[in-house]
């Protein structure tokens, strides 16, 4: 059975953090893709919580990574030019 608590918390946390990130000359879409790949790798290496047996990776961490990337693409703020 899938535990929805970590997934929902990860999605909310990822959306909040991703909406606050800004684009700069160093943080572009290509760096966002690299960051997503690294986050998925960390989620797979981290493993599931000890008594969660539904998946072999951290569902909360992967949900946060997906939400971070999606919210950055949807709600991402432009760099302030003032």
XYZ file of C-alpha atoms in Angstrom:
82
model
C 0.000 0.000 0.000
C 1.282 3.442 -0.889
C 1.727 5.808 2.036
C 0.423 9.214 0.924
C 1.748 11.259 3.856
C 5.369 11.609 2.673
C 4.272 12.129 -0.928
C 1.848 14.948 -0.073
C 4.330 16.595 2.303
C 7.066 16.313 -0.337
C 4.851 17.886 -3.007
C 3.880 20.815 -0.771
C 7.464 21.364 0.376
C 8.789 21.170 -3.191
C 6.209 23.645 -4.503
C 7.010 26.161 -1.767
C 10.777 25.963 -2.283
C 10.566 25.863 -6.092
C 8.347 28.927 -6.297
C 10.908 30.958 -4.340
C 13.900 30.184 -6.589
C 15.069 32.854 -9.018
C 16.635 32.560 -12.429
C 20.121 34.024 -12.626
C 22.890 33.741 -15.167
C 24.140 30.714 -13.184
C 20.785 29.016 -12.489
C 19.083 28.322 -15.817
C 16.842 25.577 -17.213
C 19.827 23.359 -18.008
C 21.040 23.539 -14.412
C 17.481 22.730 -13.318
C 17.586 19.523 -15.379
C 20.950 18.537 -13.894
C 19.638 19.259 -10.400
C 16.571 17.076 -11.042
C 18.717 14.151 -12.205
C 20.896 14.444 -9.106
C 17.825 14.674 -6.845
C 16.313 11.521 -8.359
C 19.644 9.722 -7.907
C 19.790 10.794 -4.252
C 16.197 9.641 -3.733
C 17.031 6.226 -5.156
C 20.190 5.872 -3.069
C 18.452 7.115 0.076
C 15.952 4.266 0.013
C 12.557 3.996 1.607
C 11.745 4.576 5.252
C 12.421 1.323 7.151
C 8.846 0.040 7.334
C 7.681 1.368 3.936
C 7.801 -1.541 1.504
C 5.913 -0.111 -1.481
C 8.929 1.248 -3.411
C 12.682 0.896 -3.115
C 13.259 4.670 -3.257
C 12.263 7.571 -1.054
C 8.797 8.583 -2.268
C 8.732 11.829 -0.285
C 12.104 12.944 -1.614
C 11.204 12.105 -5.223
C 7.851 13.915 -4.849
C 9.663 16.979 -3.503
C 12.121 16.883 -6.409
C 9.324 16.663 -8.977
C 7.352 19.465 -7.318
C 10.463 21.648 -7.062
C 11.142 21.374 -10.784
C 7.492 21.857 -11.793
C 6.935 24.852 -9.541
C 10.196 26.404 -10.705
C 9.039 26.110 -14.303
C 5.509 27.348 -13.539
C 5.970 29.933 -10.782
C 9.682 30.720 -11.069
C 10.530 34.365 -10.567
C 12.604 36.355 -12.980
C 15.796 38.007 -11.853
C 15.231 41.470 -10.431
C 16.993 43.986 -12.712
C 16.822 46.957 -10.331
